[in-house]
Coordinates of C-alpha atoms in Angstrom, one line a residue:
Chain A
M8 CA 91.4 127.2 118.2
W9 CA 92.9 124.0 116.8
Q10 CA 96.6 123.7 116.9
L11 CA 98.3 121.3 114.4
F12 CA 101.6 119.7 115.4
Y13 CA 103.4 119.0 112.1
F14 CA 106.7 119.2 110.3
P15 CA 107.0 120.7 106.8
L16 CA 107.7 117.4 105.0
C17 CA 105.2 115.2 106.9
P18 CA 102.7 114.1 104.1
F19 CA 100.0 113.3 106.6
S20 CA 100.2 116.7 108.2
R21 CA 99.9 118.1 104.7
K22 CA 96.8 116.0 104.1
V23 CA 95.2 117.4 107.3
Q24 CA 96.2 121.0 106.4
L25 CA 94.5 120.6 103.0
V26 CA 91.3 119.2 104.6
L27 CA 91.2 121.9 107.3
S28 CA 91.7 124.7 104.7
E29 CA 89.1 123.2 102.3
K30 CA 86.6 123.0 105.1
K31 CA 87.5 126.6 106.3
V32 CA 88.4 125.3 109.8
P33 CA 90.9 127.8 111.4
Y34 CA 94.0 126.4 113.0
T35 CA 97.6 127.4 114.0
L36 CA 100.7 125.5 113.3
Q37 CA 103.1 124.1 115.9
L38 CA 106.4 122.6 114.7
A39 CA 107.1 119.1 116.1
Y40 CA 109.9 116.9 114.8
P41 CA 109.0 113.3 115.8
W42 CA 112.7 112.5 116.2
E43 CA 113.3 115.2 118.8
D44 CA 112.5 115.1 122.5
D45 CA 109.5 117.3 122.8
D46 CA 107.7 116.6 126.1
R47 CA 104.6 118.5 125.3
F48 CA 104.2 116.7 121.9
H49 CA 104.9 113.2 123.3
A50 CA 102.5 113.8 126.2
L51 CA 99.8 114.5 123.5
N52 CA 100.7 111.5 121.4
P53 CA 102.8 108.7 123.0
A54 CA 103.2 107.2 119.6
G55 CA 105.3 110.3 118.8
K56 CA 103.9 110.8 115.3
T57 CA 102.6 113.8 113.4
P58 CA 100.0 115.0 112.7
V59 CA 98.4 115.7 116.1
L60 CA 95.5 118.2 116.3
H61 CA 94.9 119.7 119.7
H62 CA 92.0 121.9 120.9
A63 CA 93.0 123.1 124.4
E64 CA 89.7 124.8 125.3
R65 CA 87.7 121.7 124.3
R66 CA 90.3 119.3 125.7
L67 CA 90.3 117.4 122.5
V68 CA 93.3 115.6 121.0
L69 CA 92.9 114.0 117.5
I70 CA 95.6 111.6 116.2
D71 CA 96.1 109.8 112.9
S72 CA 95.4 111.7 109.7
Q73 CA 92.5 109.5 108.6
A74 CA 90.8 109.7 112.0
I75 CA 91.2 113.5 111.9
C76 CA 89.8 113.8 108.3
E77 CA 86.8 111.5 109.2
Y78 CA 86.2 113.7 112.3
F79 CA 85.9 116.9 110.3
E80 CA 83.9 115.1 107.6
E81 CA 81.4 114.3 110.4
T82 CA 81.4 117.7 112.1
E83 CA 81.8 120.2 109.2
S84 CA 79.1 119.9 106.5
K85 CA 81.1 122.4 104.3
S86 CA 82.8 120.9 101.3
P87 CA 82.2 117.1 101.8
L88 CA 85.3 115.2 100.9
I89 CA 83.9 111.7 101.3
P90 CA 80.8 112.2 99.2
G91 CA 78.2 110.0 97.7
S92 CA 76.7 106.6 98.4
A93 CA 78.3 104.0 100.7
A94 CA 80.0 102.4 97.7
A95 CA 81.3 105.7 96.5
R96 CA 82.6 106.5 100.0
A97 CA 84.3 103.1 100.1
E98 CA 86.1 104.0 96.8
V99 CA 87.3 107.3 98.2
R100 CA 88.6 105.4 101.3
R101 CA 90.3 102.7 99.2
L102 CA 92.2 105.2 97.2
T103 CA 93.1 107.3 100.2
A104 CA 94.5 104.2 101.9
L105 CA 96.4 103.3 98.7
F106 CA 98.1 106.7 98.8
D107 CA 98.6 106.9 102.6
D108 CA 100.0 103.3 102.8
G109 CA 101.1 102.2 99.3
L110 CA 102.5 105.4 97.7
Y111 CA 103.9 106.5 101.1
G112 CA 105.6 103.2 101.8
D113 CA 106.9 102.7 98.3
V114 CA 108.1 106.2 97.7
T115 CA 107.6 109.0 100.2
E116 CA 108.9 107.1 103.2
P117 CA 112.2 105.9 101.6
L118 CA 112.7 109.4 100.0
I119 CA 112.2 111.1 103.4
Y120 CA 114.7 108.7 104.9
E121 CA 117.3 108.9 102.2
K122 CA 117.1 112.6 101.3
M123 CA 116.0 114.2 104.5
K124 CA 116.9 112.1 107.6
K125 CA 120.3 111.0 106.3
R126 CA 121.2 114.6 105.3
L127 CA 119.8 116.5 108.3
I128 CA 120.1 114.0 111.1
L129 CA 122.4 111.1 110.3
R130 CA 124.8 113.0 108.2
Q131 CA 125.1 110.2 105.7
S132 CA 124.9 110.0 101.9
P133 CA 121.7 108.6 100.3
D134 CA 121.7 105.1 99.0
S135 CA 121.4 105.4 95.2
G136 CA 119.9 101.9 94.8
V137 CA 117.1 102.8 97.2
L138 CA 116.5 106.1 95.3
R139 CA 116.4 104.3 91.9
A140 CA 113.8 101.8 93.3
A141 CA 111.7 104.7 94.6
M142 CA 111.8 106.5 91.3
R143 CA 110.7 103.3 89.5
L144 CA 107.8 102.8 91.9
T145 CA 106.8 106.5 91.5
H146 CA 106.3 105.8 87.8
E147 CA 104.1 102.8 88.6
H148 CA 102.0 104.9 90.9
L149 CA 101.8 107.7 88.3
D150 CA 100.7 105.2 85.7
Y151 CA 97.8 104.2 87.9
L152 CA 97.0 107.9 88.5
D153 CA 97.0 108.5 84.7
W154 CA 94.6 105.6 84.3
L155 CA 92.3 107.0 87.0
I156 CA 92.3 110.4 85.4
D157 CA 91.6 108.9 81.9
N158 CA 88.5 107.2 83.3
R159 CA 87.2 109.7 85.8
R160 CA 86.8 113.4 86.4
W161 CA 88.7 113.2 89.8
L162 CA 90.6 110.3 91.2
A163 CA 87.7 108.6 93.0
G164 CA 84.9 109.6 90.6
A165 CA 82.9 112.5 89.5
Q166 CA 83.6 114.6 92.6
L167 CA 86.8 116.1 94.1
S168 CA 87.5 114.0 97.3
L169 CA 89.8 113.2 100.1
A170 CA 91.5 110.8 97.6
D171 CA 92.7 113.7 95.5
F172 CA 94.1 115.5 98.6
A173 CA 95.8 112.4 100.0
A174 CA 97.5 111.8 96.7
A175 CA 98.5 115.4 96.2
A176 CA 99.9 115.6 99.8
Q177 CA 102.2 112.6 99.1
L178 CA 103.2 113.9 95.7
S179 CA 104.0 117.4 97.1
V180 CA 106.6 115.9 99.5
I181 CA 108.0 113.6 96.8
D182 CA 108.3 116.7 94.5
Y183 CA 110.0 118.7 97.2
L184 CA 112.5 115.9 97.5
G185 CA 113.1 115.9 93.7
G186 CA 111.5 112.5 93.2
I187 CA 109.1 113.3 90.3
D188 CA 109.8 113.1 86.6
W189 CA 106.4 113.9 84.9
S190 CA 107.5 112.8 81.4
G191 CA 105.0 110.3 80.1
H192 CA 102.4 111.3 82.8
E193 CA 100.6 114.2 81.1
Q194 CA 97.3 113.3 82.8
S195 CA 98.7 113.2 86.3
H196 CA 100.8 116.3 85.7
G197 CA 97.7 118.3 84.6
W198 CA 95.7 117.0 87.6
Y199 CA 98.6 117.9 90.0
R200 CA 98.8 121.5 88.5
V201 CA 95.1 121.9 89.2
M202 CA 95.5 120.7 92.8
K203 CA 98.5 122.9 93.3
S204 CA 96.5 126.0 92.1
R205 CA 93.9 125.6 94.8
P206 CA 94.1 128.2 97.6
S207 CA 94.3 125.4 100.2
F208 CA 97.6 124.3 98.6
A209 CA 99.4 127.7 98.9
P210 CA 100.6 127.3 102.5
L211 CA 102.2 123.9 101.7
L212 CA 104.2 125.5 98.8
S213 CA 105.7 128.0 101.2
Q214 CA 106.6 125.6 104.0
K215 CA 110.3 124.9 103.9
M216 CA 112.3 122.3 105.6
E217 CA 115.3 124.0 107.3
G218 CA 118.6 123.0 105.7
L219 CA 116.9 121.3 102.8
P220 CA 115.9 123.8 100.0
A221 CA 113.1 122.8 97.6
P222 CA 113.9 122.6 93.9
R223 CA 113.1 125.8 92.0
H224 CA 110.0 124.4 90.2
Y225 CA 108.4 123.1 93.5
A226 CA 106.4 126.2 94.4
D227 CA 105.6 127.2 90.8
V228 CA 101.9 126.4 90.2
N229 CA 102.5 126.3 86.4
A230 CA 105.4 123.8 86.6
Chain B
M7 CA 76.5 87.0 98.7
W8 CA 79.8 88.6 99.7
Q9 CA 82.9 86.7 98.9
L10 CA 86.0 87.4 101.0
F11 CA 89.4 86.9 99.4
Y12 CA 91.8 86.2 102.3
F13 CA 94.6 84.0 103.5
P14 CA 94.6 82.4 107.0
L15 CA 97.3 84.6 108.6
C16 CA 96.3 87.9 107.0
P17 CA 95.4 90.1 110.1
F18 CA 93.4 92.5 108.0
S19 CA 91.2 89.7 106.5
R20 CA 90.7 88.6 110.1
K21 CA 89.6 92.1 111.2
V22 CA 87.0 92.0 108.3
Q23 CA 85.8 88.5 109.2
L24 CA 85.2 89.6 112.8
V25 CA 83.3 92.7 111.7
L26 CA 81.1 90.7 109.2
S27 CA 80.4 88.1 111.8
E28 CA 79.5 90.7 114.5
K29 CA 77.2 92.4 112.1
K30 CA 75.7 89.1 110.9
V31 CA 76.6 89.7 107.3
P32 CA 76.8 86.4 105.5
Y33 CA 79.9 85.7 103.4
T34 CA 81.9 82.9 101.8
L35 CA 85.7 82.6 101.9
Q36 CA 88.0 82.4 98.9
L37 CA 91.7 81.6 99.5
A38 CA 94.0 84.1 97.8
Y39 CA 97.8 84.2 98.5
P40 CA 99.0 87.7 97.5
W41 CA 102.4 86.2 96.5
E42 CA 100.9 83.8 94.0
D43 CA 99.7 84.5 90.4
D44 CA 95.9 84.5 90.7
D45 CA 94.5 86.4 87.7
R46 CA 91.0 86.6 89.1
F47 CA 92.2 88.1 92.4
H48 CA 94.6 90.5 90.7
A49 CA 91.9 91.7 88.4
L50 CA 89.8 92.6 91.4
N51 CA 92.6 94.3 93.2
P52 CA 95.6 95.4 91.1
A53 CA 97.4 96.3 94.4
G54 CA 97.4 92.5 95.0
K55 CA 96.5 92.7 98.7
T56 CA 94.0 90.9 100.9
P57 CA 91.3 91.5 102.0
V58 CA 89.1 92.0 99.0
L59 CA 85.3 91.7 99.4
H60 CA 83.4 91.0 96.2
H61 CA 79.7 91.0 95.6
A62 CA 79.2 89.6 92.0
E63 CA 75.5 90.2 91.8
R64 CA 75.8 93.9 92.9
R65 CA 79.0 94.3 91.0
L66 CA 80.7 95.7 94.1
V67 CA 84.4 95.3 95.0
L68 CA 85.5 96.6 98.4
I69 CA 89.2 97.0 99.1
D70 CA 91.2 98.0 102.2
S71 CA 90.1 96.6 105.6
Q72 CA 89.3 100.0 107.0
A73 CA 87.3 101.1 104.0
I74 CA 85.4 97.8 104.2
C75 CA 84.6 98.2 107.9
E76 CA 83.4 101.8 107.4
Y77 CA 81.2 100.6 104.6
F78 CA 79.4 98.1 106.8
E79 CA 79.3 100.6 109.7
E80 CA 77.3 102.8 107.3
T81 CA 75.1 100.2 105.7
E82 CA 74.4 97.8 108.7
S83 CA 72.9 99.4 111.7
K84 CA 73.3 96.1 113.7
S85 CA 76.1 96.2 116.4
P86 CA 77.7 99.6 115.8
L87 CA 81.5 99.3 116.0
I88 CA 82.4 102.9 115.7
P89 CA 79.9 104.2 118.3
G90 CA 79.4 107.5 120.1
S91 CA 80.1 111.2 119.5
A92 CA 82.5 112.4 116.7
A93 CA 85.3 112.6 119.4
A94 CA 84.6 109.0 120.6
R95 CA 84.6 107.8 117.0
A96 CA 87.9 109.6 116.4
E97 CA 89.3 107.7 119.4
V98 CA 88.1 104.3 117.9
R99 CA 89.8 105.2 114.6
R100 CA 93.0 106.4 116.3
L101 CA 93.4 103.1 118.1
T102 CA 92.3 101.1 115.1
A103 CA 95.1 102.8 113.0
L104 CA 97.6 102.3 115.9
F105 CA 97.0 98.5 115.7
D106 CA 96.6 98.3 111.9
D107 CA 99.8 100.4 111.2
G108 CA 101.9 100.4 114.4
L109 CA 101.3 96.9 115.9
Y110 CA 101.3 95.4 112.4
G111 CA 104.5 97.2 111.3
D112 CA 106.3 96.6 114.5
V113 CA 105.3 93.0 115.1
T114 CA 102.9 91.2 112.8
E115 CA 104.6 92.1 109.6
P116 CA 108.1 91.1 110.6
L117 CA 106.8 87.9 112.2
I118 CA 104.9 86.9 109.1
Y119 CA 108.0 87.5 107.0
E120 CA 110.4 85.7 109.3
K121 CA 108.2 82.8 110.4
M122 CA 105.8 82.3 107.6
K123 CA 107.2 83.6 104.3
K124 CA 110.8 82.5 105.0
R125 CA 109.6 79.0 105.9
L126 CA 106.9 78.4 103.3
I127 CA 108.2 80.4 100.3
L128 CA 111.8 81.4 100.6
R129 CA 113.0 78.2 102.5
Q130 CA 115.2 80.3 104.7
S131 CA 115.8 80.3 108.5
P132 CA 114.3 83.2 110.5
D133 CA 116.6 86.0 111.6
S134 CA 116.8 85.7 115.4
G135 CA 117.7 89.4 115.8
V136 CA 114.5 90.5 114.0
L137 CA 112.5 88.0 116.1
R138 CA 114.0 89.4 119.4
A139 CA 113.2 93.0 118.3
A140 CA 109.6 92.0 117.5
M141 CA 109.2 90.3 120.9
R142 CA 110.5 93.4 122.6
L143 CA 108.0 95.6 120.7
T144 CA 105.2 93.2 121.4
H145 CA 105.8 93.9 125.1
E146 CA 105.6 97.6 124.5
H147 CA 102.3 97.3 122.7
L148 CA 100.9 95.0 125.4
D149 CA 102.0 97.6 128.1
Y150 CA 99.9 100.1 126.3
L151 CA 97.0 97.7 126.0
D152 CA 97.3 97.0 129.8
W153 CA 97.1 100.8 130.4
L154 CA 94.0 101.2 128.2
I155 CA 92.3 98.3 130.0
D156 CA 93.2 99.7 133.4
N157 CA 91.5 102.9 132.4
R158 CA 88.5 101.8 130.3
R159 CA 86.0 99.1 130.0
W160 CA 87.1 98.3 126.4
L161 CA 90.1 99.6 124.5
A162 CA 88.5 102.8 123.1
G163 CA 86.1 103.5 125.9
A164 CA 82.9 102.3 127.5
Q165 CA 81.8 100.3 124.5
L166 CA 83.2 97.4 122.6
S167 CA 84.4 98.8 119.2
L168 CA 86.4 98.2 116.1
A169 CA 89.5 99.0 118.1
D170 CA 89.1 95.8 120.1
F171 CA 88.6 93.7 116.9
A172 CA 91.6 95.4 115.1
A173 CA 93.8 94.7 118.1
A174 CA 92.6 91.1 118.5
A175 CA 93.0 90.4 114.8
Q176 CA 96.7 91.4 115.0
L177 CA 97.3 89.5 118.2
S178 CA 95.6 86.3 117.0
V179 CA 98.2 86.2 114.1
I180 CA 101.1 87.1 116.4
D181 CA 99.9 84.3 118.8
Y182 CA 99.6 81.8 115.9
L183 CA 103.2 82.6 115.1
G184 CA 104.3 82.0 118.7
G185 CA 105.1 85.7 119.3
I186 CA 103.2 86.4 122.6
D187 CA 104.4 85.9 126.1
W188 CA 101.6 87.1 128.3
S189 CA 103.6 87.2 131.6
G190 CA 103.3 90.6 133.2
H191 CA 100.3 91.4 131.0
E192 CA 97.3 90.0 133.0
Q193 CA 95.0 92.8 131.9
S194 CA 95.7 92.3 128.2
H195 CA 95.5 88.5 128.6
G196 CA 92.1 88.7 130.3
W197 CA 90.8 91.0 127.6
Y198 CA 92.1 88.7 124.8
R199 CA 90.5 85.7 126.4
V200 CA 87.2 87.5 126.4
M201 CA 87.6 88.5 122.7
K202 CA 88.7 84.9 121.8
S203 CA 85.5 83.5 123.4
R204 CA 83.1 85.6 121.2
P205 CA 81.3 83.5 118.6
S206 CA 82.7 85.8 115.9
F207 CA 86.2 84.6 116.8
A208 CA 85.6 80.9 116.5
P209 CA 86.2 80.7 112.7
L210 CA 89.6 82.4 113.1
L211 CA 90.7 79.8 115.6
S212 CA 90.1 77.0 113.2
Q213 CA 91.8 78.6 110.2
K214 CA 95.2 76.9 109.6
M215 CA 98.0 78.0 107.4
E216 CA 99.1 74.9 105.4
G217 CA 102.6 73.7 106.4
L218 CA 102.7 75.9 109.5
P219 CA 100.9 74.4 112.5
A220 CA 99.6 76.7 115.3
P221 CA 101.0 76.2 118.8
R222 CA 98.8 74.0 121.0
H223 CA 97.4 76.8 123.1
Y224 CA 96.4 78.9 120.1
A225 CA 92.8 77.7 119.7
D226 CA 92.1 77.2 123.4
V227 CA 89.8 80.0 124.6
N228 CA 90.9 79.5 128.2
A229 CA 94.7 79.8 127.4

């Protein structure tokens, strides 16, 4: 069986969990905090980053969320998440990279640092200037999401795809950290409620980061 | 014909150029500096980043270097660059991401900021502490490259792959910016000389960033 090394607020582990659930691939979870000395985890991934997916019986170690998703796209025909023509697939991958790199770098990463790492590890107060900049950039990203949803059924086109799961994974962490104000983003909010209601999303809504409670609305699929 | 929007020291544009040349896909180059107002470029990619590949006749716009490389891997059977089983392909993608994200974030990105942007745009001196940290991290990445080459014919395994081109693209920019000291890295140096000697590499060695000359050894395939 596959074993996923993750921590609750790792957006890339969340992306992989969503894909494994959508494709009905069974797996177990193994907590691994990249900032802690964990010999077994670091032996699997010298880069020390989650997610890592390990299959002991098959002696397989998969690293990097996109490499993992492409692997299951190639090996599991159920629920294709990079569907369509080569051009349609390029659009799914463009948007997935935009959320994995752009939304993560602009918003998720600074929020994780300011609100999680400073509180739990460094015992420092968050920098309000950084938080304000992240909130501003969240609105810019949500504006773009609104535009996509105004023009397409799902983010990358007519079909639900990896782009939707990559975006929802980032937004779920941002929401956990109190970084989303949906006002003025009805389209994105509606789309996110639909994503949140999928059975594959339920495990994410129950995963809690110790010492850092989620806001009350976080796990409410109607909020 | 494909038109590639790039700038000479963009490592991701270099990765795409290498892949297009290896697969014998004809293209023309169009200079686009992400930090300048270029309406045509920003209309193609609102995220404002190179590389962007445009095919006017087919009304196709491809964005994100990995999405572009996957597109040509799917549409051009010549010279497969993500070869082998699903597991082998996952290893190519793991390493490609390691170079695109890790090596770029640790070394290429700070060097571009300190040595290119500060000099050409901000008119500031580079921060010697940041440069020292980048040099130290370059050695760590080259140690890992040495280890890969000690254990495999090419970086990701028995076959030349996208991982080799992704690494070489980053290293060529780092080398242009004077950031590589090969001492103690004979294996990586030998591998880089082989990459540098490929016909697909020649255009990169002649691309110059205006106002920022390359060191003398940069274009010498024996250096």
